[in-house]
Amino acid sequence: MDTVHTIERTHRDTAESLAREGVKYAMGAWIDIHGRPKSKVVPIDHLPNLLAGSERYTPRGITGFGAMLPHEEECVAMPDVTTLRRMPWDDRFVWMAADLLLDGTEPFDQCPRSILKAQIERARKMGYSMNLGIETELFVFRPNESAEGSGYLAPLASSGSLSPCPAYDAEATLDAAPFLDAVVSAMQDSGFGVYSFDHEGGDGQYEFDFAYDEALAMADKMSFFRLMVRQIAKSHDLAATFMPKPYTESWGSGHHYNISLTSTETGENVMRDGSDPRGMGWSSVAYSFVAGIMKHADALAAVLTPTVNSYKRLNPRLADGTASWAPVWSAYGQQNRSCMLRLPKNRPAVENRAVDSSANTYLAAAFLLAAGLDGIEHCLDPGPPVDTELTEVRPDPTVNAVRLPRNLLEATDAFADSKLAHQVFPVQFIEEYADMKYAEWHSYHCVVTDWERDRYLTAL
């Protein structure tokens, strides 16, 4: 089999060692625009070939990267051997994150992993490294059952309609123990460093919290995590979804990013400063980073909240009028969970609460890092923090808060016009991503819903 690089002896040794342990197959997975892993599978004795660039792909046309042309150039998937993980739920397989390279040498400029690596390199040249912790949420349901009286798929475990929400309900957690135990055990076997998990605010909704990591390593973990959760769910005759808001009455699924910068020279976190003149203990670097994200919040939304459904989550209140705690305002505040950006007291990291579970982790991390670095480069100031509750559609105009896009159309318009987006993503990526999102909005907007019929059919 042709390869683009020389096969290394150490990779042969790795393959032989894995084979002795019972591993039969290997995957070098690259990530598509939707955050799903794509990979061919090779027998374990071909692992050295895989690591030398034997597997070729035509990614355009099948993954949201735009239409494939008849003369499309092939990409080689080059696995990063440092990401190699055995699949705990099926130990016949090992998995690695891969970069897409044109001709096996030049980064494919639309590869999400390469886009993130470019921003990490930009940060390094400025003297920073980005760490990332992610609080990820998802819904799990029984795909062949309907919840009584609702028409929805039945959630994995019901809380019994606890009011105002079933978050942290111990009984609902224990009812899902077989599935949760399988997921957490697999995460621990894969080096995630899980420190908690719980039932969240919707029936069948769960959150998993684990150790933060360097940004690229965290994005690789999230790719593996999504694959792992879906596969384990199927083995339990369940289905897991990262759809942000599958049920009208429930809270949405967030994907909160906890971002910190460290000095590449000293390795120390640079987000805190005990002499902060604002009195909150944060550094000028942190404030400028926050200001950069706030400046670009409208364009960021197209990547952080990238689906029509995302904006069903980004409402200040649920259908019954209770607070949703999903941020709809570009604002920041200490401990303020109603702002897009929260400065928590218990960790030196800026929490972005707008990101939802449908986001591609690589693209979201790259764009957020670029926005924050823009704030640092231009010494931006975020203005005064917000200490009031931002759960109204129209806040006090004196409050330092700007409304985030209300729908995917507004977000896509901002992304297409964003100067920062053109610094982070190639022109072709921006054009084709925007076209894809405009088409998604158009398709959604052409559908007449039950809500419209209920409201207008006999009243007009």
Tab-separated table of C-alpha atoms in Angstrom:
chain	number	residue	atom	x	y	z
A	1	MET	CA	0.000	0.000	0.000
A	2	ASP	CA	1.354	3.445	-0.969
A	3	THR	CA	2.254	5.809	1.842
A	4	VAL	CA	3.383	9.426	1.811
A	5	HIS	CA	5.949	8.954	4.573
A	6	THR	CA	8.413	6.255	5.526
A	7	ILE	CA	7.094	3.522	7.805
A	8	GLU	CA	8.781	3.773	11.195
A	9	ARG	CA	10.095	0.817	13.166
A	10	THR	CA	8.568	2.152	16.389
A	11	HIS	CA	5.143	2.065	14.761
A	12	ARG	CA	5.653	-1.569	13.811
A	13	ASP	CA	6.541	-2.263	17.438
A	14	THR	CA	3.364	-0.455	18.565
A	15	ALA	CA	1.243	-2.516	16.183
A	16	GLU	CA	2.777	-5.773	17.352
A	17	SER	CA	2.288	-4.833	20.993
A	18	LEU	CA	-1.366	-3.912	20.431
A	19	ALA	CA	-1.950	-7.132	18.506
A	20	ARG	CA	-0.613	-9.154	21.439
A	21	GLU	CA	-3.128	-7.344	23.663
A	22	GLY	CA	-5.984	-8.413	21.408
A	23	VAL	CA	-6.456	-5.258	19.329
A	24	LYS	CA	-7.547	-6.084	15.786
A	25	TYR	CA	-8.304	-2.738	14.109
A	26	ALA	CA	-7.210	0.908	14.045
A	27	MET	CA	-8.940	4.157	13.067
A	28	GLY	CA	-7.355	7.531	12.256
A	29	ALA	CA	-10.392	9.803	12.469
A	30	TRP	CA	-10.681	13.299	11.057
A	31	ILE	CA	-13.612	15.502	12.035
A	32	ASP	CA	-16.260	16.875	9.709
A	33	ILE	CA	-18.018	20.226	9.925
A	34	HIS	CA	-20.671	18.775	12.257
A	35	GLY	CA	-18.104	17.381	14.693
A	36	ARG	CA	-18.577	13.748	13.646
A	37	PRO	CA	-15.499	11.528	13.219
A	38	LYS	CA	-14.835	10.079	9.765
A	39	SER	CA	-12.413	7.218	9.226
A	40	LYS	CA	-11.478	4.156	7.280
A	41	VAL	CA	-10.565	1.145	9.410
A	42	VAL	CA	-7.350	-0.838	8.949
A	43	PRO	CA	-6.280	-4.197	10.409
A	44	ILE	CA	-3.845	-3.666	13.241
A	45	ASP	CA	-0.872	-4.987	11.251
A	46	HIS	CA	-1.470	-2.063	8.854
A	47	LEU	CA	-1.202	0.495	11.672
A	48	PRO	CA	2.339	1.483	10.573
A	49	ASN	CA	1.008	2.179	7.064
A	50	LEU	CA	-1.853	4.245	8.494
A	51	LEU	CA	0.610	6.302	10.534
A	52	ALA	CA	2.725	6.824	7.419
A	53	GLY	CA	-0.246	8.259	5.510
A	54	SER	CA	-1.715	5.352	3.600
A	55	GLU	CA	-5.402	6.366	3.809
A	56	ARG	CA	-6.756	8.913	1.354
A	57	TYR	CA	-10.098	10.748	1.319
A	58	THR	CA	-12.128	13.213	-0.718
A	59	PRO	CA	-13.761	15.041	2.208
A	60	ARG	CA	-15.678	17.644	0.196
A	61	GLY	CA	-19.185	16.740	-0.816
A	62	ILE	CA	-19.964	14.476	2.126
A	63	THR	CA	-19.219	16.468	5.263
A	64	GLY	CA	-20.427	20.060	4.904
A	65	PHE	CA	-17.187	21.257	3.291
A	66	GLY	CA	-18.991	22.131	0.052
A	67	ALA	CA	-19.635	20.291	-3.198
A	68	MET	CA	-17.047	17.846	-4.498
A	69	LEU	CA	-15.797	18.519	-8.018
A	70	PRO	CA	-14.868	15.729	-10.482
A	71	HIS	CA	-11.182	16.667	-10.270
A	72	GLU	CA	-11.141	17.077	-6.470
A	73	GLU	CA	-7.720	16.669	-4.888
A	74	GLU	CA	-7.373	13.884	-2.352
A	75	CYS	CA	-6.438	14.391	1.268
A	76	VAL	CA	-4.404	12.057	3.404
A	77	ALA	CA	-5.507	11.502	7.015
A	78	MET	CA	-2.389	11.675	9.178
A	79	PRO	CA	-3.156	10.273	12.645
A	80	ASP	CA	-1.599	11.826	15.733
A	81	VAL	CA	-0.195	8.764	17.501
A	82	THR	CA	-0.113	10.647	20.830
A	83	THR	CA	-3.945	10.555	20.804
A	84	LEU	CA	-4.149	6.755	20.456
A	85	ARG	CA	-6.873	5.307	22.685
A	86	ARG	CA	-8.274	1.834	22.924
A	87	MET	CA	-12.059	1.830	22.764
A	88	PRO	CA	-13.165	0.604	26.214
A	89	TRP	CA	-16.607	-0.402	24.905
A	90	ASP	CA	-15.041	-2.473	22.100
A	91	ASP	CA	-11.396	-3.211	22.785
A	92	ARG	CA	-10.846	-4.707	19.343
A	93	PHE	CA	-10.372	-1.116	18.116
A	94	VAL	CA	-7.955	1.742	18.743
A	95	TRP	CA	-8.785	5.320	17.785
A	96	MET	CA	-6.615	8.327	16.931
A	97	ALA	CA	-7.372	11.910	15.932
A	98	ALA	CA	-6.061	12.778	12.490
A	99	ASP	CA	-5.238	15.856	10.426
A	100	LEU	CA	-6.272	16.126	6.790
A	101	LEU	CA	-3.269	16.949	4.607
A	102	LEU	CA	-3.244	17.679	0.891
A	103	ASP	CA	-0.826	15.235	-0.756
A	104	GLY	CA	0.146	14.174	2.748
A	105	THR	CA	2.226	17.287	3.359
A	106	GLU	CA	0.228	20.547	3.399
A	107	PRO	CA	-2.657	21.070	5.864
A	108	PHE	CA	-6.078	20.991	4.206
A	109	ASP	CA	-7.203	24.512	5.076
A	110	GLN	CA	-10.771	23.434	5.877
A	111	CYS	CA	-9.763	20.704	8.341
A	112	PRO	CA	-11.199	21.725	11.762
A	113	ARG	CA	-8.219	20.283	13.651
A	114	SER	CA	-5.757	22.225	11.494
A	115	ILE	CA	-7.803	25.418	11.907
A	116	LEU	CA	-7.529	25.099	15.688
A	117	LYS	CA	-3.806	24.301	15.496
A	118	ALA	CA	-3.222	27.498	13.521
A	119	GLN	CA	-4.834	29.627	16.256
A	120	ILE	CA	-2.898	27.756	18.948
A	121	GLU	CA	0.294	28.641	17.074
A	122	ARG	CA	-0.810	32.274	16.875
A	123	ALA	CA	-1.334	32.281	20.637
A	124	ARG	CA	2.094	30.698	21.169
A	125	LYS	CA	3.756	33.502	19.205
A	126	MET	CA	2.008	35.970	21.511
A	127	GLY	CA	3.330	34.074	24.530
A	128	TYR	CA	0.191	32.167	25.497
A	129	SER	CA	-1.144	28.633	25.637
A	130	MET	CA	-4.868	27.951	25.920
A	131	ASN	CA	-6.353	25.474	28.365
A	132	LEU	CA	-9.934	24.356	27.994
A	133	GLY	CA	-12.426	22.651	30.259
A	134	ILE	CA	-15.829	21.685	28.877
A	135	GLU	CA	-19.056	21.028	30.764
A	136	THR	CA	-20.913	18.964	28.207
A	137	GLU	CA	-24.580	18.012	28.368
A	138	LEU	CA	-26.675	15.597	26.335
A	139	PHE	CA	-30.044	13.880	26.275
A	140	VAL	CA	-30.492	10.107	26.290
A	141	PHE	CA	-33.767	8.507	25.257
A	142	ARG	CA	-35.375	5.218	24.329
A	143	PRO	CA	-35.643	5.356	20.536
A	144	ASN	CA	-38.526	2.905	20.224
A	145	GLU	CA	-40.774	4.307	22.958
A	146	SER	CA	-42.887	7.445	23.269
A	147	ALA	CA	-43.355	9.319	26.497
A	148	GLU	CA	-46.935	8.994	27.695
A	149	GLY	CA	-49.136	11.839	26.549
A	150	SER	CA	-46.333	13.914	25.016
A	151	GLY	CA	-45.600	12.438	21.612
A	152	TYR	CA	-41.901	12.742	22.413
A	153	LEU	CA	-39.447	9.881	22.567
A	154	ALA	CA	-39.281	8.510	26.081
A	155	PRO	CA	-36.314	9.808	28.128
A	156	LEU	CA	-33.919	7.296	29.641
A	157	ALA	CA	-35.139	8.139	33.139
A	158	SER	CA	-38.091	10.249	34.215
A	159	SER	CA	-37.979	12.478	37.259
A	160	GLY	CA	-41.738	12.393	37.728
A	161	SER	CA	-42.151	15.992	36.502
A	162	LEU	CA	-40.382	17.610	39.423
A	163	SER	CA	-40.946	21.364	39.514
A	164	PRO	CA	-39.276	23.637	38.571
A	165	CYS	CA	-36.801	21.114	37.094
A	166	PRO	CA	-35.221	17.741	37.924
A	167	ALA	CA	-31.606	18.949	37.990
A	168	TYR	CA	-29.348	16.971	40.346
A	169	ASP	CA	-32.166	14.581	41.236
A	170	ALA	CA	-30.417	11.586	42.798
A	171	GLU	CA	-33.181	9.114	42.027
A	172	ALA	CA	-33.258	10.062	38.339
A	173	THR	CA	-29.488	9.572	38.261
A	174	LEU	CA	-29.668	6.150	39.893
A	175	ASP	CA	-32.435	5.087	37.515
A	176	ALA	CA	-29.939	5.577	34.678
A	177	ALA	CA	-27.047	3.903	36.524
A	178	PRO	CA	-26.307	1.077	34.037
A	179	PHE	CA	-25.779	3.518	31.178
A	180	LEU	CA	-24.020	6.179	33.255
A	181	ASP	CA	-21.701	3.622	34.846
A	182	ALA	CA	-20.715	2.309	31.425
A	183	VAL	CA	-19.945	5.809	30.138
A	184	VAL	CA	-18.011	6.962	33.191
A	185	SER	CA	-16.036	3.716	33.373
A	186	ALA	CA	-15.071	4.123	29.711
A	187	MET	CA	-14.081	7.740	30.326
A	188	GLN	CA	-11.906	6.760	33.261
A	189	ASP	CA	-10.279	3.985	31.237
A	190	SER	CA	-9.534	6.588	28.554
A	191	GLY	CA	-7.848	9.100	30.856
A	192	PHE	CA	-10.578	11.733	31.070
A	193	GLY	CA	-10.260	12.296	34.808
A	194	VAL	CA	-13.998	12.369	35.536
A	195	TYR	CA	-14.792	14.189	38.768
A	196	SER	CA	-18.603	14.342	38.646
A	197	PHE	CA	-21.705	13.564	36.627
A	198	ASP	CA	-25.365	14.289	37.249
A	199	HIS	CA	-28.924	14.431	35.985
A	200	GLU	CA	-29.566	17.860	34.502
A	201	GLY	CA	-32.611	20.097	34.054
A	202	GLY	CA	-34.460	17.975	31.496
A	203	ASP	CA	-35.708	14.405	31.809
A	204	GLY	CA	-33.013	12.124	30.454
A	205	GLN	CA	-30.460	14.957	30.347
A	206	TYR	CA	-26.987	14.383	31.822
A	207	GLU	CA	-23.795	16.347	32.344
A	208	PHE	CA	-20.276	14.912	32.591
A	209	ASP	CA	-17.462	16.956	34.118
A	210	PHE	CA	-13.812	15.998	33.753
A	211	ALA	CA	-10.317	17.457	33.945
A	212	TYR	CA	-9.383	20.393	31.742
A	213	ASP	CA	-6.583	20.048	29.209
A	214	GLU	CA	-4.661	21.925	26.547
A	215	ALA	CA	-7.128	23.102	23.891
A	216	LEU	CA	-6.200	20.661	21.122
A	217	ALA	CA	-6.088	17.718	23.512
A	218	MET	CA	-9.514	18.678	24.863
A	219	ALA	CA	-10.998	18.922	21.367
A	220	ASP	CA	-9.596	15.460	20.581
A	221	LYS	CA	-11.131	14.131	23.795
A	222	MET	CA	-14.520	15.589	22.907
A	223	SER	CA	-14.430	13.915	19.490
A	224	PHE	CA	-13.733	10.594	21.166
A	225	PHE	CA	-16.338	11.296	23.872
A	226	ARG	CA	-19.149	11.875	21.371
A	227	LEU	CA	-18.328	8.662	19.546
A	228	MET	CA	-18.070	6.796	22.840
A	229	VAL	CA	-21.376	8.042	24.270
A	230	ARG	CA	-23.332	7.230	21.126
A	231	GLN	CA	-21.855	3.747	20.854
A	232	ILE	CA	-22.413	2.911	24.515
A	233	ALA	CA	-25.986	4.190	24.294
A	234	LYS	CA	-26.676	1.876	21.347
A	235	SER	CA	-25.302	-1.084	23.284
A	236	HIS	CA	-27.966	-0.326	25.922
A	237	ASP	CA	-30.740	0.002	23.290
A	238	LEU	CA	-30.696	3.764	23.832
A	239	ALA	CA	-29.914	6.804	21.722
A	240	ALA	CA	-27.854	9.827	22.780
A	241	THR	CA	-28.243	13.226	21.159
A	242	PHE	CA	-26.233	16.439	21.229
A	243	MET	CA	-29.168	18.341	19.754
A	244	PRO	CA	-29.267	21.526	21.864
A	245	LYS	CA	-32.997	21.500	22.700
A	246	PRO	CA	-34.949	18.379	21.764
A	247	TYR	CA	-37.944	19.122	24.028
A	248	THR	CA	-39.968	22.327	24.300
A	249	GLU	CA	-40.446	22.169	28.065
A	250	SER	CA	-36.858	21.220	28.994
A	251	TRP	CA	-33.707	23.179	29.417
A	252	GLY	CA	-31.263	23.022	26.534
A	253	SER	CA	-27.927	21.237	26.427
A	254	GLY	CA	-24.975	23.546	26.925
A	255	HIS	CA	-21.350	22.912	26.124
A	256	HIS	CA	-19.850	25.512	28.456
A	257	TYR	CA	-16.235	26.413	27.658
A	258	ASN	CA	-13.967	27.250	30.595
A	259	ILE	CA	-11.012	29.021	28.980
A	260	SER	CA	-7.733	30.037	30.558
A	261	LEU	CA	-4.406	31.248	29.204
A	262	THR	CA	-1.013	30.299	30.567
A	263	SER	CA	2.348	31.893	29.869
A	264	THR	CA	4.443	29.817	27.467
A	265	GLU	CA	7.512	31.154	29.264
A	266	THR	CA	6.598	30.347	32.863
A	267	GLY	CA	3.667	27.945	32.509
A	268	GLU	CA	1.688	30.055	34.993
A	269	ASN	CA	-1.974	30.941	34.605
A	270	VAL	CA	-2.249	34.625	33.586
A	271	MET	CA	-5.956	35.157	34.237
A	272	ARG	CA	-5.766	36.292	37.869
A	273	ASP	CA	-4.386	39.444	39.477
A	274	GLY	CA	-4.788	40.166	43.174
A	275	SER	CA	-4.336	43.905	42.551
A	276	ASP	CA	-7.210	44.090	40.062
A	277	PRO	CA	-8.509	47.691	40.256
A	278	ARG	CA	-12.026	46.391	39.569
A	279	GLY	CA	-11.727	44.419	42.788
A	280	MET	CA	-12.636	41.037	41.281
A	281	GLY	CA	-9.145	39.534	41.150
A	282	TRP	CA	-8.804	39.214	37.361
A	283	SER	CA	-5.900	40.361	35.195
A	284	SER	CA	-5.832	42.926	32.392
A	285	VAL	CA	-5.159	39.996	30.024
A	286	ALA	CA	-8.360	38.293	31.169
A	287	TYR	CA	-10.426	41.467	30.764
A	288	SER	CA	-9.074	42.091	27.262
A	289	PHE	CA	-9.732	38.444	26.375
A	290	VAL	CA	-13.325	38.881	27.561
A	291	ALA	CA	-13.657	42.117	25.598
A	292	GLY	CA	-12.503	40.419	22.407
A	293	ILE	CA	-15.130	37.702	22.750
A	294	MET	CA	-17.842	40.274	23.461
A	295	LYS	CA	-16.774	42.321	20.419
A	296	HIS	CA	-17.152	39.342	18.079
A	297	ALA	CA	-20.086	37.632	19.822
A	298	ASP	CA	-22.494	37.983	16.894
A	299	ALA	CA	-20.172	36.262	14.387
A	300	LEU	CA	-19.066	33.705	16.980
A	301	ALA	CA	-22.681	32.582	17.348
A	302	ALA	CA	-22.674	30.974	13.882
A	303	VAL	CA	-20.043	28.519	15.143
A	304	LEU	CA	-20.822	28.304	18.873
A	305	THR	CA	-24.577	27.887	18.335
A	306	PRO	CA	-24.603	26.539	14.773
A	307	THR	CA	-28.084	25.101	14.211
A	308	VAL	CA	-31.639	26.357	13.839
A	309	ASN	CA	-32.428	24.470	17.039
A	310	SER	CA	-29.650	26.267	18.924
A	311	TYR	CA	-31.770	29.400	19.128
A	312	LYS	CA	-34.636	27.535	20.753
A	313	ARG	CA	-32.195	27.116	23.648
A	314	LEU	CA	-30.995	30.723	23.530
A	315	ASN	CA	-34.114	32.215	25.046
A	316	PRO	CA	-34.151	33.954	28.410
A	317	ARG	CA	-37.213	31.985	29.522
A	318	LEU	CA	-38.728	28.564	28.926
A	319	ALA	CA	-42.182	28.095	27.436
A	320	ASP	CA	-43.739	28.122	30.916
A	321	GLY	CA	-42.111	31.465	31.752
A	322	THR	CA	-39.420	30.190	34.124
A	323	ALA	CA	-35.801	31.286	33.625
A	324	SER	CA	-33.877	29.109	31.168
A	325	TRP	CA	-30.407	30.266	32.378
A	326	ALA	CA	-29.261	30.188	28.765
A	327	PRO	CA	-27.432	33.460	28.069
A	328	VAL	CA	-28.924	35.669	25.358
A	329	TRP	CA	-26.802	38.757	26.031
A	330	SER	CA	-23.178	39.476	25.177
A	331	ALA	CA	-22.196	40.529	28.666
A	332	TYR	CA	-19.898	39.477	31.471
A	333	GLY	CA	-20.181	39.375	35.215
A	334	GLN	CA	-18.684	37.797	38.294
A	335	GLN	CA	-20.604	34.612	39.115
A	336	ASN	CA	-23.450	35.861	36.896
A	337	ARG	CA	-24.936	32.827	35.163
A	338	SER	CA	-27.288	34.939	33.055
A	339	CYS	CA	-24.352	36.494	31.139
A	340	MET	CA	-22.631	34.936	28.147
A	341	LEU	CA	-19.316	35.206	29.997
A	342	ARG	CA	-19.079	34.335	33.655
A	343	LEU	CA	-16.029	35.060	35.803
A	344	PRO	CA	-16.291	32.309	38.420
A	345	LYS	CA	-14.760	32.695	41.849
A	346	ASN	CA	-13.623	29.076	42.159
A	347	ARG	CA	-11.350	28.800	39.082
A	348	PRO	CA	-9.065	31.062	37.030
A	349	ALA	CA	-10.940	30.566	33.775
A	350	VAL	CA	-13.525	32.527	31.799
A	351	GLU	CA	-16.705	30.490	31.349
A	352	ASN	CA	-18.525	30.956	28.041
A	353	ARG	CA	-22.069	29.750	28.660
A	354	ALA	CA	-23.415	30.406	25.159
A	355	VAL	CA	-21.747	27.422	23.453
A	356	ASP	CA	-24.155	24.552	22.933
A	357	SER	CA	-23.719	20.826	22.480
A	358	SER	CA	-24.028	20.908	18.677
A	359	ALA	CA	-20.845	22.963	18.257
A	360	ASN	CA	-17.779	21.502	16.544
A	361	THR	CA	-15.268	21.735	19.382
A	362	TYR	CA	-12.277	22.462	17.143
A	363	LEU	CA	-13.977	25.272	15.232
A	364	ALA	CA	-15.560	26.810	18.333
A	365	ALA	CA	-12.275	26.745	20.266
A	366	ALA	CA	-10.356	28.233	17.320
A	367	PHE	CA	-12.809	31.101	16.792
A	368	LEU	CA	-13.086	31.877	20.514
A	369	LEU	CA	-9.314	31.878	20.930
A	370	ALA	CA	-8.939	34.200	17.946
A	371	ALA	CA	-11.545	36.586	19.370
A	372	GLY	CA	-9.874	36.648	22.763
A	373	LEU	CA	-6.424	37.212	21.244
A	374	ASP	CA	-7.858	40.077	19.197
A	375	GLY	CA	-8.966	41.655	22.443
A	376	ILE	CA	-5.488	41.238	23.935
A	377	GLU	CA	-3.718	42.568	20.830
A	378	HIS	CA	-5.827	45.724	20.842
A	379	CYS	CA	-5.958	46.112	24.650
A	380	LEU	CA	-9.748	46.153	24.555
A	381	ASP	CA	-11.751	46.881	27.685
A	382	PRO	CA	-15.039	45.048	28.295
A	383	GLY	CA	-16.614	47.880	30.248
A	384	PRO	CA	-18.370	47.389	33.592
A	385	PRO	CA	-19.499	43.914	34.660
A	386	VAL	CA	-23.186	43.092	34.925
A	387	ASP	CA	-24.448	42.074	38.340
A	388	THR	CA	-28.170	42.018	37.574
A	389	GLU	CA	-30.222	39.120	36.214
A	390	LEU	CA	-30.425	39.176	32.402
A	391	THR	CA	-33.523	37.061	31.941
A	392	GLU	CA	-35.708	39.612	30.212
A	393	VAL	CA	-36.143	40.160	26.494
A	394	ARG	CA	-35.321	43.850	26.885
A	395	PRO	CA	-32.876	44.684	29.666
A	396	ASP	CA	-32.230	48.084	31.185
A	397	PRO	CA	-30.514	50.093	28.394
A	398	THR	CA	-27.960	51.325	30.910
A	399	VAL	CA	-26.677	47.762	31.406
A	400	ASN	CA	-23.511	46.775	29.529
A	401	ALA	CA	-25.146	44.052	27.441
A	402	VAL	CA	-25.784	43.509	23.717
A	403	ARG	CA	-28.340	40.988	22.441
A	404	LEU	CA	-26.860	37.895	20.828
A	405	PRO	CA	-28.292	36.843	17.444
A	406	ARG	CA	-31.903	35.741	17.771
A	407	ASN	CA	-31.696	33.086	15.094
A	408	LEU	CA	-29.350	31.285	12.729
A	409	LEU	CA	-29.972	33.823	9.954
A	410	GLU	CA	-28.722	36.745	12.052
A	411	ALA	CA	-25.707	34.737	13.199
A	412	THR	CA	-24.804	33.639	9.671
A	413	ASP	CA	-25.077	37.209	8.350
A	414	ALA	CA	-22.638	38.339	11.043
A	415	PHE	CA	-20.250	35.459	10.345
A	416	ALA	CA	-20.209	36.111	6.586
A	417	ASP	CA	-19.320	39.782	7.182
A	418	SER	CA	-16.822	39.221	10.002
A	419	LYS	CA	-13.253	40.426	9.453
A	420	LEU	CA	-12.085	38.143	12.246
A	421	ALA	CA	-13.712	35.123	10.583
A	422	HIS	CA	-11.674	35.884	7.472
A	423	GLN	CA	-8.513	35.758	9.592
A	424	VAL	CA	-9.410	32.394	11.119
A	425	PHE	CA	-11.045	30.553	8.231
A	426	PRO	CA	-10.181	30.422	4.521
A	427	VAL	CA	-12.467	32.305	2.146
A	428	GLN	CA	-13.846	29.088	0.667
A	429	PHE	CA	-14.718	27.796	4.137
A	430	ILE	CA	-16.586	31.001	4.998
A	431	GLU	CA	-18.532	31.025	1.738
A	432	GLU	CA	-19.520	27.374	1.879
A	433	TYR	CA	-20.237	27.352	5.616
A	434	ALA	CA	-22.455	30.429	5.216
A	435	ASP	CA	-24.222	28.879	2.217
A	436	MET	CA	-24.855	25.709	4.217
A	437	LYS	CA	-26.310	27.681	7.126
A	438	TYR	CA	-28.440	29.887	4.870
A	439	ALA	CA	-29.825	26.719	3.269
A	440	GLU	CA	-30.541	25.262	6.722
A	441	TRP	CA	-32.402	28.419	7.722
A	442	HIS	CA	-34.360	28.498	4.458
A	443	SER	CA	-35.382	24.861	4.796
A	444	TYR	CA	-36.546	25.395	8.373
A	445	HIS	CA	-38.336	28.649	7.588
A	446	CYS	CA	-40.352	27.001	4.792
A	447	VAL	CA	-41.935	24.476	7.165
A	448	VAL	CA	-45.344	25.291	8.658
A	449	THR	CA	-45.410	24.103	12.274
A	450	ASP	CA	-48.109	22.821	14.606
A	451	TRP	CA	-47.632	25.984	16.689
A	452	GLU	CA	-48.657	28.129	13.706
A	453	ARG	CA	-51.701	26.010	12.925
A	454	ASP	CA	-52.778	26.018	16.572
A	455	ARG	CA	-52.425	29.785	16.752
A	456	TYR	CA	-53.745	30.957	13.397
A	457	LEU	CA	-55.745	28.298	11.551
A	458	THR	CA	-59.167	29.031	13.079
A	459	ALA	CA	-58.389	32.489	14.456
A	460	LEU	CA	-57.713	34.219	11.161
